Short mmCIF file of C-alpha atoms and ligand atoms in Angstrom, two decimals:
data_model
loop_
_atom_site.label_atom_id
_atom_site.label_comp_id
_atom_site.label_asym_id
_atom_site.label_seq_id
_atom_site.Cartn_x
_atom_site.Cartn_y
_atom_site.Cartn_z
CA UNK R 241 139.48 38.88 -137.32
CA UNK R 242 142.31 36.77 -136.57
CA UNK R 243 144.41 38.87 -134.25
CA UNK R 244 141.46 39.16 -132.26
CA UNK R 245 141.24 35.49 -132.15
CA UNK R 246 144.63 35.25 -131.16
CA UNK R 247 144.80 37.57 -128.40
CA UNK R 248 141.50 35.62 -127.07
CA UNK R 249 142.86 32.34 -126.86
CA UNK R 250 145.64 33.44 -125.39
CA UNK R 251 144.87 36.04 -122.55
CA UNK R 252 141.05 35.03 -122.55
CA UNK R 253 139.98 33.12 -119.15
CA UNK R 254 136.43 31.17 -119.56
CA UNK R 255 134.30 31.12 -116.05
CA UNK R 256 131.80 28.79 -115.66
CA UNK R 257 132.11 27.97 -119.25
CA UNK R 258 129.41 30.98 -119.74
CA UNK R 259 131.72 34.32 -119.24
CA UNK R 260 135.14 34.83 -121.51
CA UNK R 261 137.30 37.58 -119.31
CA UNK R 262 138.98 39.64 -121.34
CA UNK R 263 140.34 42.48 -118.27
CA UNK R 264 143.83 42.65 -120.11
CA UNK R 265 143.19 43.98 -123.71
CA UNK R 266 139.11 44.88 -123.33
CA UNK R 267 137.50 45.05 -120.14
CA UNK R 268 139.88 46.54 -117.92
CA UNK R 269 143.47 47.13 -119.47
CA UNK R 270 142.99 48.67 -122.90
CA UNK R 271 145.37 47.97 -125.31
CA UNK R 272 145.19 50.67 -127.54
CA UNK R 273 146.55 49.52 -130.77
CA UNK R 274 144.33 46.62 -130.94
CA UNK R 275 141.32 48.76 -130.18
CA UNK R 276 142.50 50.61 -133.24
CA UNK R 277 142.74 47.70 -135.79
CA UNK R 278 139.00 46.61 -134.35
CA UNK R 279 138.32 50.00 -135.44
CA UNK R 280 139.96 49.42 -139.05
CA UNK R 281 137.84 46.25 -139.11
CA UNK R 282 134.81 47.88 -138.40
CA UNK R 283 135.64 50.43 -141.29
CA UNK R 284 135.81 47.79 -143.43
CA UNK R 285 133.18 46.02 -142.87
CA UNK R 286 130.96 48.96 -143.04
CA UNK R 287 132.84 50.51 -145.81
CA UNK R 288 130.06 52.39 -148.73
CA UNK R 289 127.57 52.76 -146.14
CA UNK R 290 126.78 56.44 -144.85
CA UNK R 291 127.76 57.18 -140.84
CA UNK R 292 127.40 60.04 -139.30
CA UNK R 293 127.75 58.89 -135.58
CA UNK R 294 128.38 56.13 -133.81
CA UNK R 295 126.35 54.97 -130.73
CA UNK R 296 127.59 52.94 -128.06
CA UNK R 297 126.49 51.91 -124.26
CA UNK R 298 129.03 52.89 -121.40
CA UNK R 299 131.89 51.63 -120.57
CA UNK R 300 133.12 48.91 -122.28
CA UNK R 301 132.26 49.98 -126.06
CA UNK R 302 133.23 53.53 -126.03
CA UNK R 303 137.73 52.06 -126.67
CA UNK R 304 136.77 50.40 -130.17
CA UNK R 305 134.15 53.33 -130.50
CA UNK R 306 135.98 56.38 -130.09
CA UNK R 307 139.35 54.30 -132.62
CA UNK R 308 136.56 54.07 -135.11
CA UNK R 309 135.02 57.46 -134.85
CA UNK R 310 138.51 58.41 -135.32
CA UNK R 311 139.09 57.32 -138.34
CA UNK R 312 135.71 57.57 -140.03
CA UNK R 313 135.93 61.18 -138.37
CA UNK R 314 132.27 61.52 -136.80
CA UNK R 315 131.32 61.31 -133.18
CA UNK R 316 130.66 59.24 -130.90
CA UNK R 317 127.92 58.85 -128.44
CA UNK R 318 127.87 56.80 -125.52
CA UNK R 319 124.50 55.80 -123.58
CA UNK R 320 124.61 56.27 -120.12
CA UNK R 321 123.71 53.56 -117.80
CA UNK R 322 121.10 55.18 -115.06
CA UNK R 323 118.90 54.80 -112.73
CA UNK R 324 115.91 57.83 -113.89
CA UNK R 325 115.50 60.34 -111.15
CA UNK R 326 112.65 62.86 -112.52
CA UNK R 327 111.23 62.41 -116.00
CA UNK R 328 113.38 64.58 -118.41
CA UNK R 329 111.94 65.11 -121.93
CA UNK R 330 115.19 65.85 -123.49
CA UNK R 331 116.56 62.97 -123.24
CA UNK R 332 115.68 59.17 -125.07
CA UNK R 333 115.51 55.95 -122.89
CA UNK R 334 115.18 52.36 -123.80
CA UNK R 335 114.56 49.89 -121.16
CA UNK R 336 117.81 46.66 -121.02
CA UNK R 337 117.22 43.92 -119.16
CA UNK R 338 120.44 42.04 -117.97
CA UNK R 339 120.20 38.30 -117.40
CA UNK R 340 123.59 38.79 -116.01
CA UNK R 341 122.60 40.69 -113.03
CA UNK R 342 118.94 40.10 -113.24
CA UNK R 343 118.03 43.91 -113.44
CA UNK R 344 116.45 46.04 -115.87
CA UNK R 345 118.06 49.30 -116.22
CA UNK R 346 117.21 52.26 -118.44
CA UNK R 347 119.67 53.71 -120.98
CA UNK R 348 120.05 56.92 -121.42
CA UNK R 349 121.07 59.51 -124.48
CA UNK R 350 120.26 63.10 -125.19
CA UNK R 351 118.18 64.25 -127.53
CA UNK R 352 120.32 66.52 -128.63
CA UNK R 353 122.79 64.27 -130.17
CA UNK R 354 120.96 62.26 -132.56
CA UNK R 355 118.86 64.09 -135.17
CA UNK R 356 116.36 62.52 -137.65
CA UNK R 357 119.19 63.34 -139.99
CA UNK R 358 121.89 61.04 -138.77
CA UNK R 359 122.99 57.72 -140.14
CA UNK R 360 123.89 55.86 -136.89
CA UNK R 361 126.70 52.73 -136.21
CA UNK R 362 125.92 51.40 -132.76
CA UNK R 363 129.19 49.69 -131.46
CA UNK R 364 129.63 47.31 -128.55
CA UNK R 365 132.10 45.18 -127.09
CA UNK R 366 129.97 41.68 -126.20
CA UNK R 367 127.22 40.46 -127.86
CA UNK R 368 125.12 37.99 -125.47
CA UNK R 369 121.65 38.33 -125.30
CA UNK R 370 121.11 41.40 -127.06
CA UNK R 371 119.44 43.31 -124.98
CA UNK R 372 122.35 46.32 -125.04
CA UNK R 373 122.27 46.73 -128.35
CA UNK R 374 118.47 46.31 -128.86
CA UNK R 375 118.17 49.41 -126.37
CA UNK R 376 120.57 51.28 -128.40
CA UNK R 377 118.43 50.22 -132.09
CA UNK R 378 115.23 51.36 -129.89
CA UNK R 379 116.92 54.58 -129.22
CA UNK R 380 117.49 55.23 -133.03
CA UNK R 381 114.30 54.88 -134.05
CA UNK R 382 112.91 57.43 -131.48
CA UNK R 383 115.12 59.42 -133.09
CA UNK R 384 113.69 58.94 -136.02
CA UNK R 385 117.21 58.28 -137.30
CA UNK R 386 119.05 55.59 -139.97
CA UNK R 387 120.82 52.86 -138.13
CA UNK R 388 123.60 51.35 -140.31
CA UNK R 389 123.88 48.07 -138.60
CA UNK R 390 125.60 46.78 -135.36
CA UNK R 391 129.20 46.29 -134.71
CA UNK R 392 130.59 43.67 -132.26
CA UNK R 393 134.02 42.75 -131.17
CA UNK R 394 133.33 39.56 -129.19
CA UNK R 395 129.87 37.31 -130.19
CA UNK R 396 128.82 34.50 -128.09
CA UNK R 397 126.62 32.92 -130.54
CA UNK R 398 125.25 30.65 -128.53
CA UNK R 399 123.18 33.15 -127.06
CA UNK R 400 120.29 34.49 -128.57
CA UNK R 401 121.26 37.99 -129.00
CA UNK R 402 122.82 37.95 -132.53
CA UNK R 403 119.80 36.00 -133.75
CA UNK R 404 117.48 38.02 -132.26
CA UNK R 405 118.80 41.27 -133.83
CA UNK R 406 119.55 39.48 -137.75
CA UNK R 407 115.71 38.34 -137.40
CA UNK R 408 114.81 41.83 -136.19
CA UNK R 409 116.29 42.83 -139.63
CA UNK R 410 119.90 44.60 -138.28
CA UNK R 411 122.47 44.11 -139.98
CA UNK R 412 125.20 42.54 -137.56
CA UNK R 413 128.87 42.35 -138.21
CA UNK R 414 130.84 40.21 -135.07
CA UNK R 415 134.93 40.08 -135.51
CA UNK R 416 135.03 37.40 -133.33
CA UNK R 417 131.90 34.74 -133.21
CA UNK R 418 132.22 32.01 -130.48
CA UNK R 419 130.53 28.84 -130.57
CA UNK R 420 130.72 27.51 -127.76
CA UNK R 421 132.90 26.93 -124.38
CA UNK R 422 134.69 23.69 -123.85
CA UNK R 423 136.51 22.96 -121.10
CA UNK R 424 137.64 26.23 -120.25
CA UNK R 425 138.77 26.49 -123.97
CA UNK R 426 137.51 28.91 -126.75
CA UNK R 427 135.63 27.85 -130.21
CA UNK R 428 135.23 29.98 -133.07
CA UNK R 429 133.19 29.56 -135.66
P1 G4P Y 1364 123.29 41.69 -123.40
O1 G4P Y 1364 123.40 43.17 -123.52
O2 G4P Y 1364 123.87 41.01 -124.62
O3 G4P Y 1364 121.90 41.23 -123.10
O4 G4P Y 1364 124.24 41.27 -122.21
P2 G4P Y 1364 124.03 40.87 -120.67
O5 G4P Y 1364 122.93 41.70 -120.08
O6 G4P Y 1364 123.99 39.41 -120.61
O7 G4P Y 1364 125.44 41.41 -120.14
C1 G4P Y 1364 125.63 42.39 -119.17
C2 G4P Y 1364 127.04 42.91 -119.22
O8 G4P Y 1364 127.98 41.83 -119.32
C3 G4P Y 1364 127.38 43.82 -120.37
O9 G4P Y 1364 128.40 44.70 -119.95
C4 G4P Y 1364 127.96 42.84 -121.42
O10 G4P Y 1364 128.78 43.51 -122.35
C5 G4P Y 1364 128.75 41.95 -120.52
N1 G4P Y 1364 128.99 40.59 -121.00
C6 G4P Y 1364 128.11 39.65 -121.44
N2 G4P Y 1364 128.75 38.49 -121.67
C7 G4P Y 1364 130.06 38.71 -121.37
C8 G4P Y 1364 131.21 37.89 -121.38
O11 G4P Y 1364 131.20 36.71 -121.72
N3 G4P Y 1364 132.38 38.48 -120.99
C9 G4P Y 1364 132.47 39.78 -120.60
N4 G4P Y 1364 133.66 40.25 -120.26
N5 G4P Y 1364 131.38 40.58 -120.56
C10 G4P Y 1364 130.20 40.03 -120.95
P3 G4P Y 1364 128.09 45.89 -118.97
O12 G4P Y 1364 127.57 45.45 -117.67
O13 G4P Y 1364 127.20 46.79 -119.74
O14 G4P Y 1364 129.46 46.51 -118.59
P4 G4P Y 1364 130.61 47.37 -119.23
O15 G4P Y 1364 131.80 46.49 -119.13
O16 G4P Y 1364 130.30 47.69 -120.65
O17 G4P Y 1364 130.69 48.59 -118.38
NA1 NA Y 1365 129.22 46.45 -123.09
NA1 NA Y 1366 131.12 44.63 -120.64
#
């Protein structure tokens, strides 16, 4: 997606040629038209498949998710990020592991919002090593639901993630795939 592209090599900040900063479109400022033509994209890319909801992992992914729930017209779910207090049944919980912040963390979602019925989009807005989305796939299945595939605005391809989750047999569609870092600077595929 090329305005993506565009607005990441030109607001995008690269730290320790590992982390792209995106805090003034993304992260922190949203700029809401944008997050509506990543929701177009992700239309189209999806377009003939069957979605009933879309499932995404707090906070970041919810912009892009609620623009495309919007036009596709379905919901949108967002996991919750929690530390578990007392073991609730109605609820599903995948374990994520961040490499960032060297934690695992459970994810949370209701039961109530995902029947065995529902053909499922999970949305999010990085792709690094997969272990977001993963949790979110995991959730599906307990749900004994259809998952569609995963959409991503920003891949970092040199991670494992996206591999991981093709190999795992998801179907993965990334509007904006980075190669690599190089000297501060951005590379797309
Ligand atoms: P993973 O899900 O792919 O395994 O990601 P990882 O644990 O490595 O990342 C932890 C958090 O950092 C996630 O956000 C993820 O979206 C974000 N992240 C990973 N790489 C980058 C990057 O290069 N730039 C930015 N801006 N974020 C990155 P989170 O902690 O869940 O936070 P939230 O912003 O969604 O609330
Ligand atoms: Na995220
Ligand atoms: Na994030």
């Amino acid at each position: 997606m090329d305005l993506l592209k565009e607005r990441i090599q030109a607001e995008g900040l690269v730290l320790d040629n590992s982390l792209l900063k995106v805090d003034s479109f993304l992260n922190q400022q949203i700029d809401p038209e944008l997050m509506m033509k990543i929701g177009e994209e992700f239309v189209k890319r999806f377009q003939g498949e069957r979605i009933t909801k879309i499932l995404t992992i707090e906070s970041s992914g919810i912009a892009v998710s609620v623009m495309t729930g919007l036009i596709l017209k379905v919901p949108v779910i967002f996991a919750r990020k929690k530390k578990p207090k007392v073991t609730d049944d109605n609820v599903y919980t995948a374990k994520v592991h961040s490499f960032t912040k060297r934690e695992s963390n459970d994810i949370i979602v209701s039961k109530q919002f995902l029947q065995k019925e529902d053909s499922v989009l999970i949305i999010d807005d990085f792709l690094a090593n997969g272990e977001a989305a993963a949790g979110l796939a995991n959730i599906v299945e307990q749900a004994n639901a259809s998952l569609v595939g995963i959409g991503i605005v920003i891949e970092k391809s040199f991670q494992p993630g996206a591999q991981k989750l093709i190999q795992a047999g998801y179907r993965v569609e990334s509007l904006a795939r980075i190669k690599a870092f190089s000297n501060g600077q951005v590379i797309f595929y």
